[in-house]
Amino acid sequence: MSYHLGVDLGTTFVAAAVAHDSSLEMAALGDRSTVMPAAVYLRDDGVLVTGDAAARRSVSHPDRVATEIKRRLGDPTPLLLGGTSHAVTDLLGALLQEVLARVSAERGGPAEEIVLTHPANWGPFRRELFEEVPRFAGLSTALTVSEPEAAAAYYATTRRLTEGDVIAVYDLGGGTFDATVLQRTAEGIEILGSPEGIERLGGADFDEAVLAHVNHATGGALSELDLGDTQTVVALARLRQDCVLAKEALSLDSEATIPVFLPGRHLDVRITRAEFEDMIRAPVESTIGTLTRALRTADVTPDRLSAVLLVGGSSRIPLVGEMISRELGRPTVVDAHPKHSVALGAALLAQVHTGLGAAPAGSAPPAGGHVPPRAEPVAAPVPPPRTVGTAPDAWAGTPVGAPPRRAAGAGRPGAGGAPLPPPTRGHDPAPPGGSGAPPWPANGWPPGPGGPGGAGPPDPGAGEVPDAGPDVSRRRKLLAGAAAVLVVVLGVVLVGWLLRDDAAPAAQETGGGVTAAPEHDHAPGPAPSAVPGRAPSTAVPIPSIGTPIEVGETPGFVAVSPNGRQLYVANRTAGVVTVVDSAVDAVTATIPVPAGPPQFLTFAPDGSRLYVSVYNEERTIAAVAVIDTSDNEVVTTIPVRTRPYLGAVTRDGSRLFVPNHDSGSISVIDTASNTVVEEVQVPPNPHWIEFTPDGSRAYVANHESNVVTQLDPRTLEVVGEVRVETAPHSVAVHPTRPLVANVNYESGSVTMIDTNSNSVVRSIPVGQNPQDITWSADGRFAYVATVTADAVAVVSAESFEVTARLPVGDGPTSVAVLPDGSRAYVSVLNAGVLVPLDLAG
């Protein structure tokens, strides 16, 4: 079967993707992962070994292993491996040769076309050197494209990107940083302005920062090492690897421990996420400054950006998205696997090029060694080349080295700029001498768990000035063929969304009320659908932000009525509940709450009653006010033991469960008599309670105990307990899967809990002080209000990754989703507004 190959030769990792027919997927290069280390080892017999095999030898033979090779391209000084000189292009060629061998062996032959990627801010000198790399890998020719362009091509196949949309690509990889601004046009995608970059800044520098932390923690022990001693060199190489592992762990955990084995000394060094973020904050700030310069050269203000696309492995560091979102006030979007997006886009462009009649690439070298298993396909399909009807000569362009061309007015908003080019073919020199786990079923419950540093050598190419105008490798038009493919892909994605929205099974509406059961027997059936006969809207990874709605001072919590027609907002210090009509997003009523400051709101399933948790900071008030929503009047007030947090009503409406924060108890209130009938002791201090869809269990976030407890509402007994991270604040039960998510206020994370096994399946950093979490109506995404980060983080239920961060204002405290899934509303405490989110794009 013919296929097309995209290869991203990165500073620390190498990734490759394959496009064929209607699918696009990663090629498995590593022994245990999709990517392979960008490392080369020289054996005693002179043979170069690459990838995982080379990386494993970096500890025992550090003098024979080369890493961060791409950083050295353009440096006239050769690399020494075991005392032997090697050109950087030769070593990059060895990495590429390994990729071609593995993929060719798995696919049964060479690729029809190959596209390689490079940093956007490289000048002509390094690009010309890079175009020699295919020759060292046994290819007579290859195509090249810049990394941001490839990432944008892939982004266009997986997100809604309409004509006129402008995105910024923030590419923070292992060794370099690039920032590029692109715009979707009728013809394709064009670069606005000039890409900006930082030559020596990336994950490798963050590794050095962690190593410097170890040196400081050990009283300068590393500075005193004798680097002439072989045992010391080996120990230091092992320590560097452990520093890399610790850095990567901090993207998922709040702390890590680094084992330090030095000659005559062994100890452990602890590093927290907060410490690591302090180390890298200044470098990240410099990348944001570079991104701002790229926006200036493009004459684009931040408010014009649809999103900032985060690319490169280092962009997964939570601080990166938080700082960009806060600085620019725009959503940040990170793919579940940011190391993959450049390779996937390159494969797409290779397919586009071949579909327009390009000659096949040269043959790949014979394969040798282990052939990795085939990777799972990426969800977004790419149309086959035959769907493109453009003539082959549409790709004919200026050869490398020809004078650059720019359309008049390029870079100005509304002017014709330099569209995203096709990949450019390098020189044809003489031959050389020498995925992710599949998602859970949409309506099924699975049987078990689900799932910088110091100064370095002079920069290669120092003094090299990137082209003042657009060179062909990144400025030529992505002509009608590529534009047609992207348009078709966007159409396929859009149609797919629409079909899923209309064709998904309709939500089943159960019968009316449930007959009252004996005392302690109030587990109800599923709640009726708010939109009978229609499935909820399909949520998108990047919701759009609407116009804020003024709702009065200190809106601390928002709840949606069961029919979705009204929003009720608890205005804390104002002592009122504000009512908003969701059809027009306007305030229609204000309800005084005489008992005291309203804090949290809970609806009865039929919407006839609204239960308001009331308390003050002095802890002299603790009550639940009951509002009759037919006339928006408080009809009674129920005293409870201590400060009541967010309660939940059983599905039959007969009982209200209210967590009492300070007494470590749940008050069970009979809603007919409005009296407390039971008290249930739980670990301190309960904040939040929510029932499962069938009503058989309730989950409680216990803030001071760092646990989520499982409560049987029939027997009123605690039947399970799951230890999570620090200060769990709220919980959200997934609408269809055996999954509970909770936010950990002090840890800045979300914990995903498998309710079949009562075990944690993932911890996800989301930003400072997350307070509330809510699922989309279709369960595809969770929305997290991060109070101190001033943003809403969007978390995928399939990948358990943050897909976007949405800046919503000063102090977001809660998120409420309409029953039809079309919109959500965020209460923003210090701004006095609700911020609407369009969840369906």
Tab-separated table of N, CA and C in Angstrom, residues 121-200:
chain	number	residue	atom	x	y	z
A	121	ASN	N	12.508	29.864	12.112
A	121	ASN	CA	13.406	31.015	12.142
A	121	ASN	C	14.802	30.693	11.612
A	122	TRP	N	14.998	29.513	11.067
A	122	TRP	CA	16.275	29.220	10.429
A	122	TRP	C	16.459	30.097	9.193
A	123	GLY	N	17.657	30.603	9.025
A	123	GLY	CA	17.993	31.337	7.821
A	123	GLY	C	18.403	30.396	6.706
A	124	PRO	N	18.761	30.952	5.534
A	124	PRO	CA	19.073	30.101	4.374
A	124	PRO	C	20.276	29.196	4.598
A	125	PHE	N	21.264	29.635	5.417
A	125	PHE	CA	22.464	28.820	5.609
A	125	PHE	C	22.123	27.478	6.240
A	126	ARG	N	21.382	27.515	7.328
A	126	ARG	CA	21.059	26.248	7.987
A	126	ARG	C	20.030	25.440	7.208
A	127	ARG	N	19.137	26.132	6.513
A	127	ARG	CA	18.179	25.366	5.711
A	127	ARG	C	18.890	24.602	4.602
A	128	GLU	N	19.902	25.230	4.013
A	128	GLU	CA	20.649	24.533	2.960
A	128	GLU	C	21.427	23.354	3.541
A	129	LEU	N	21.996	23.538	4.722
A	129	LEU	CA	22.660	22.411	5.369
A	129	LEU	C	21.665	21.290	5.655
A	130	PHE	N	20.490	21.670	6.124
A	130	PHE	CA	19.471	20.667	6.459
A	130	PHE	C	19.027	19.904	5.215
A	131	GLU	N	19.019	20.558	4.074
A	131	GLU	CA	18.601	19.893	2.840
A	131	GLU	C	19.611	18.853	2.367
A	132	GLU	N	20.796	18.842	3.007
A	132	GLU	CA	21.771	17.790	2.700
A	132	GLU	C	21.500	16.504	3.474
A	133	VAL	N	20.702	16.603	4.553
A	133	VAL	CA	20.483	15.452	5.425
A	133	VAL	C	19.886	14.260	4.687
A	134	PRO	N	18.871	14.441	3.821
A	134	PRO	CA	18.319	13.271	3.122
A	134	PRO	C	19.361	12.478	2.345
A	135	ARG	N	20.359	13.181	1.793
A	135	ARG	CA	21.398	12.473	1.040
A	135	ARG	C	22.153	11.493	1.935
A	136	PHE	N	22.405	11.884	3.174
A	136	PHE	CA	23.111	11.000	4.098
A	136	PHE	C	22.240	9.846	4.572
A	137	ALA	N	20.947	9.945	4.323
A	137	ALA	CA	20.033	8.862	4.687
A	137	ALA	C	19.709	7.967	3.496
A	138	GLY	N	20.331	8.209	2.358
A	138	GLY	CA	20.118	7.356	1.195
A	138	GLY	C	19.016	7.819	0.283
A	139	LEU	N	18.562	9.062	0.451
A	139	LEU	CA	17.508	9.597	-0.416
A	139	LEU	C	18.128	10.509	-1.469
A	140	SER	N	17.580	10.479	-2.657
A	140	SER	CA	18.054	11.385	-3.693
A	140	SER	C	17.371	12.743	-3.590
A	141	THR	N	16.243	12.783	-2.945
A	141	THR	CA	15.503	14.039	-2.840
A	141	THR	C	14.530	13.960	-1.676
A	142	ALA	N	14.105	15.107	-1.187
A	142	ALA	CA	13.094	15.175	-0.138
A	142	ALA	C	12.495	16.562	-0.156
A	143	LEU	N	11.411	16.735	0.566
A	143	LEU	CA	10.738	18.016	0.670
A	143	LEU	C	10.907	18.556	2.073
A	144	THR	N	10.886	19.884	2.216
A	144	THR	CA	10.994	20.488	3.543
A	144	THR	C	9.885	21.508	3.738
A	145	VAL	N	9.504	21.688	4.997
A	145	VAL	CA	8.510	22.684	5.376
A	145	VAL	C	8.813	23.095	6.808
A	146	SER	N	8.428	24.306	7.177
A	146	SER	CA	8.705	24.745	8.547
A	146	SER	C	7.760	24.058	9.529
A	147	GLU	N	8.230	23.938	10.753
A	147	GLU	CA	7.451	23.225	11.776
A	147	GLU	C	6.106	23.889	12.075
A	148	PRO	N	6.031	25.220	12.221
A	148	PRO	CA	4.712	25.828	12.489
A	148	PRO	C	3.717	25.599	11.359
A	149	GLU	N	4.201	25.601	10.115
A	149	GLU	CA	3.301	25.374	8.995
A	149	GLU	C	2.733	23.959	9.035
A	150	ALA	N	3.599	23.010	9.346
A	150	ALA	CA	3.118	21.634	9.452
A	150	ALA	C	2.120	21.499	10.595
A	151	ALA	N	2.431	22.121	11.731
A	151	ALA	CA	1.514	22.054	12.872
A	151	ALA	C	0.170	22.689	12.522
A	152	ALA	N	0.194	23.799	11.788
A	152	ALA	CA	-1.048	24.464	11.408
A	152	ALA	C	-1.863	23.606	10.447
A	153	ALA	N	-1.186	22.901	9.553
A	153	ALA	CA	-1.899	22.029	8.621
A	153	ALA	C	-2.642	20.934	9.380
A	154	TYR	N	-1.988	20.364	10.401
A	154	TYR	CA	-2.662	19.342	11.194
A	154	TYR	C	-3.778	19.950	12.034
A	155	TYR	N	-3.519	21.118	12.587
A	155	TYR	CA	-4.537	21.793	13.396
A	155	TYR	C	-5.814	22.009	12.581
A	156	ALA	N	-5.653	22.367	11.307
A	156	ALA	CA	-6.814	22.641	10.464
A	156	ALA	C	-7.663	21.406	10.229
A	157	THR	N	-7.076	20.219	10.393
A	157	THR	CA	-7.858	18.992	10.192
A	157	THR	C	-8.571	18.543	11.453
A	158	THR	N	-8.218	19.100	12.586
A	158	THR	CA	-8.782	18.618	13.846
A	158	THR	C	-9.598	19.665	14.589
A	159	ARG	N	-9.606	20.895	14.110
A	159	ARG	CA	-10.353	21.963	14.760
A	159	ARG	C	-11.115	22.742	13.692
A	160	ARG	N	-12.119	23.472	14.138
A	160	ARG	CA	-12.813	24.368	13.223
A	160	ARG	C	-11.920	25.579	12.968
A	161	LEU	N	-11.516	25.768	11.734
A	161	LEU	CA	-10.669	26.894	11.366
A	161	LEU	C	-11.291	27.514	10.120
A	162	THR	N	-12.008	28.613	10.292
A	162	THR	CA	-12.758	29.210	9.201
A	162	THR	C	-11.965	30.338	8.562
A	163	GLU	N	-12.408	30.747	7.394
A	163	GLU	CA	-11.716	31.795	6.660
A	163	GLU	C	-11.645	33.062	7.511
A	164	GLY	N	-10.453	33.625	7.581
A	164	GLY	CA	-10.223	34.828	8.374
A	164	GLY	C	-9.677	34.555	9.758
A	165	ASP	N	-9.782	33.326	10.242
A	165	ASP	CA	-9.253	33.001	11.558
A	165	ASP	C	-7.737	33.156	11.578
A	166	VAL	N	-7.237	33.717	12.662
A	166	VAL	CA	-5.802	33.897	12.854
A	166	VAL	C	-5.380	33.102	14.081
A	167	ILE	N	-4.331	32.326	13.948
A	167	ILE	CA	-3.785	31.591	15.081
A	167	ILE	C	-2.298	31.902	15.213
A	168	ALA	N	-1.795	31.753	16.407
A	168	ALA	CA	-0.352	31.840	16.643
A	168	ALA	C	0.139	30.460	17.031
A	169	VAL	N	1.256	30.055	16.451
A	169	VAL	CA	1.865	28.776	16.794
A	169	VAL	C	3.030	29.043	17.733
A	170	TYR	N	2.924	28.499	18.934
A	170	TYR	CA	3.953	28.625	19.972
A	170	TYR	C	4.638	27.271	20.063
A	171	ASP	N	5.840	27.181	19.554
A	171	ASP	CA	6.543	25.893	19.418
A	171	ASP	C	7.731	25.866	20.367
A	172	LEU	N	7.526	25.225	21.513
A	172	LEU	CA	8.588	25.095	22.514
A	172	LEU	C	8.992	23.631	22.583
A	173	GLY	N	10.097	23.313	21.944
A	173	GLY	CA	10.543	21.933	21.868
A	173	GLY	C	11.686	21.648	22.806
A	174	GLY	N	12.527	20.721	22.392
A	174	GLY	CA	13.626	20.321	23.247
A	174	GLY	C	14.787	21.292	23.264
A	175	GLY	N	14.980	22.015	22.149
A	175	GLY	CA	16.155	22.868	22.095
A	175	GLY	C	15.942	24.246	21.542
A	176	THR	N	14.809	24.496	20.863
A	176	THR	CA	14.572	25.799	20.270
A	176	THR	C	13.140	26.238	20.539
A	177	PHE	N	12.921	27.535	20.364
A	177	PHE	CA	11.570	28.085	20.457
A	177	PHE	C	11.268	28.879	19.204
A	178	ASP	N	10.072	28.675	18.641
A	178	ASP	CA	9.611	29.406	17.460
A	178	ASP	C	8.224	29.952	17.715
A	179	ALA	N	7.954	31.130	17.173
A	179	ALA	CA	6.618	31.716	17.221
A	179	ALA	C	6.260	32.198	15.825
A	180	THR	N	5.089	31.793	15.345
A	180	THR	CA	4.645	32.135	14.004
A	180	THR	C	3.160	32.462	14.037
A	181	VAL	N	2.745	33.450	13.251
A	181	VAL	CA	1.346	33.846	13.152
A	181	VAL	C	0.829	33.441	11.773
A	182	LEU	N	-0.298	32.762	11.739
A	182	LEU	CA	-0.862	32.282	10.480
A	182	LEU	C	-2.338	32.658	10.397
A	183	GLN	N	-2.826	32.784	9.155
A	183	GLN	CA	-4.226	33.125	8.922
A	183	GLN	C	-4.825	32.190	7.889
A	184	ARG	N	-6.057	31.762	8.142
A	184	ARG	CA	-6.808	30.953	7.178
A	184	ARG	C	-7.411	31.885	6.143
A	185	THR	N	-7.153	31.611	4.874
A	185	THR	CA	-7.705	32.405	3.786
A	185	THR	C	-8.517	31.505	2.875
A	186	ALA	N	-9.108	32.111	1.860
A	186	ALA	CA	-9.875	31.328	0.897
A	186	ALA	C	-8.980	30.370	0.134
A	187	GLU	N	-7.687	30.724	-0.019
A	187	GLU	CA	-6.768	29.901	-0.783
A	187	GLU	C	-6.048	28.858	0.063
A	188	GLY	N	-6.020	29.034	1.352
A	188	GLY	CA	-5.296	28.096	2.205
A	188	GLY	C	-4.918	28.744	3.518
A	189	ILE	N	-3.636	28.671	3.859
A	189	ILE	CA	-3.126	29.258	5.098
A	189	ILE	C	-1.909	30.086	4.754
A	190	GLU	N	-1.845	31.303	5.302
A	190	GLU	CA	-0.714	32.160	5.014
A	190	GLU	C	-0.026	32.577	6.305
A	191	ILE	N	1.284	32.790	6.181
A	191	ILE	CA	2.064	33.326	7.298
A	191	ILE	C	1.936	34.841	7.292
A	192	LEU	N	1.671	35.409	8.441
A	192	LEU	CA	1.617	36.856	8.598
A	192	LEU	C	2.895	37.316	9.284
A	193	GLY	N	3.528	38.333	8.720
A	193	GLY	CA	4.743	38.849	9.321
A	193	GLY	C	5.891	37.874	9.198
A	194	SER	N	6.833	37.956	10.127
A	194	SER	CA	8.009	37.092	10.124
A	194	SER	C	8.038	36.241	11.377
A	195	PRO	N	8.343	34.954	11.238
A	195	PRO	CA	8.494	34.113	12.435
A	195	PRO	C	9.618	34.637	13.321
A	196	GLU	N	9.439	34.489	14.614
A	196	GLU	CA	10.466	34.868	15.586
A	196	GLU	C	10.877	33.621	16.359
A	197	GLY	N	12.058	33.654	16.946
A	197	GLY	CA	12.500	32.478	17.683
A	197	GLY	C	13.623	32.777	18.651
A	198	ILE	N	13.905	31.801	19.490
A	198	ILE	CA	15.040	31.841	20.412
A	198	ILE	C	15.847	30.588	20.146
A	199	GLU	N	17.102	30.772	19.798
A	199	GLU	CA	17.906	29.649	19.326
A	199	GLU	C	18.111	28.560	20.364
A	200	ARG	N	18.510	28.919	21.549
A	200	ARG	CA	18.880	27.908	22.535
A	200	ARG	C	17.974	28.018	23.758
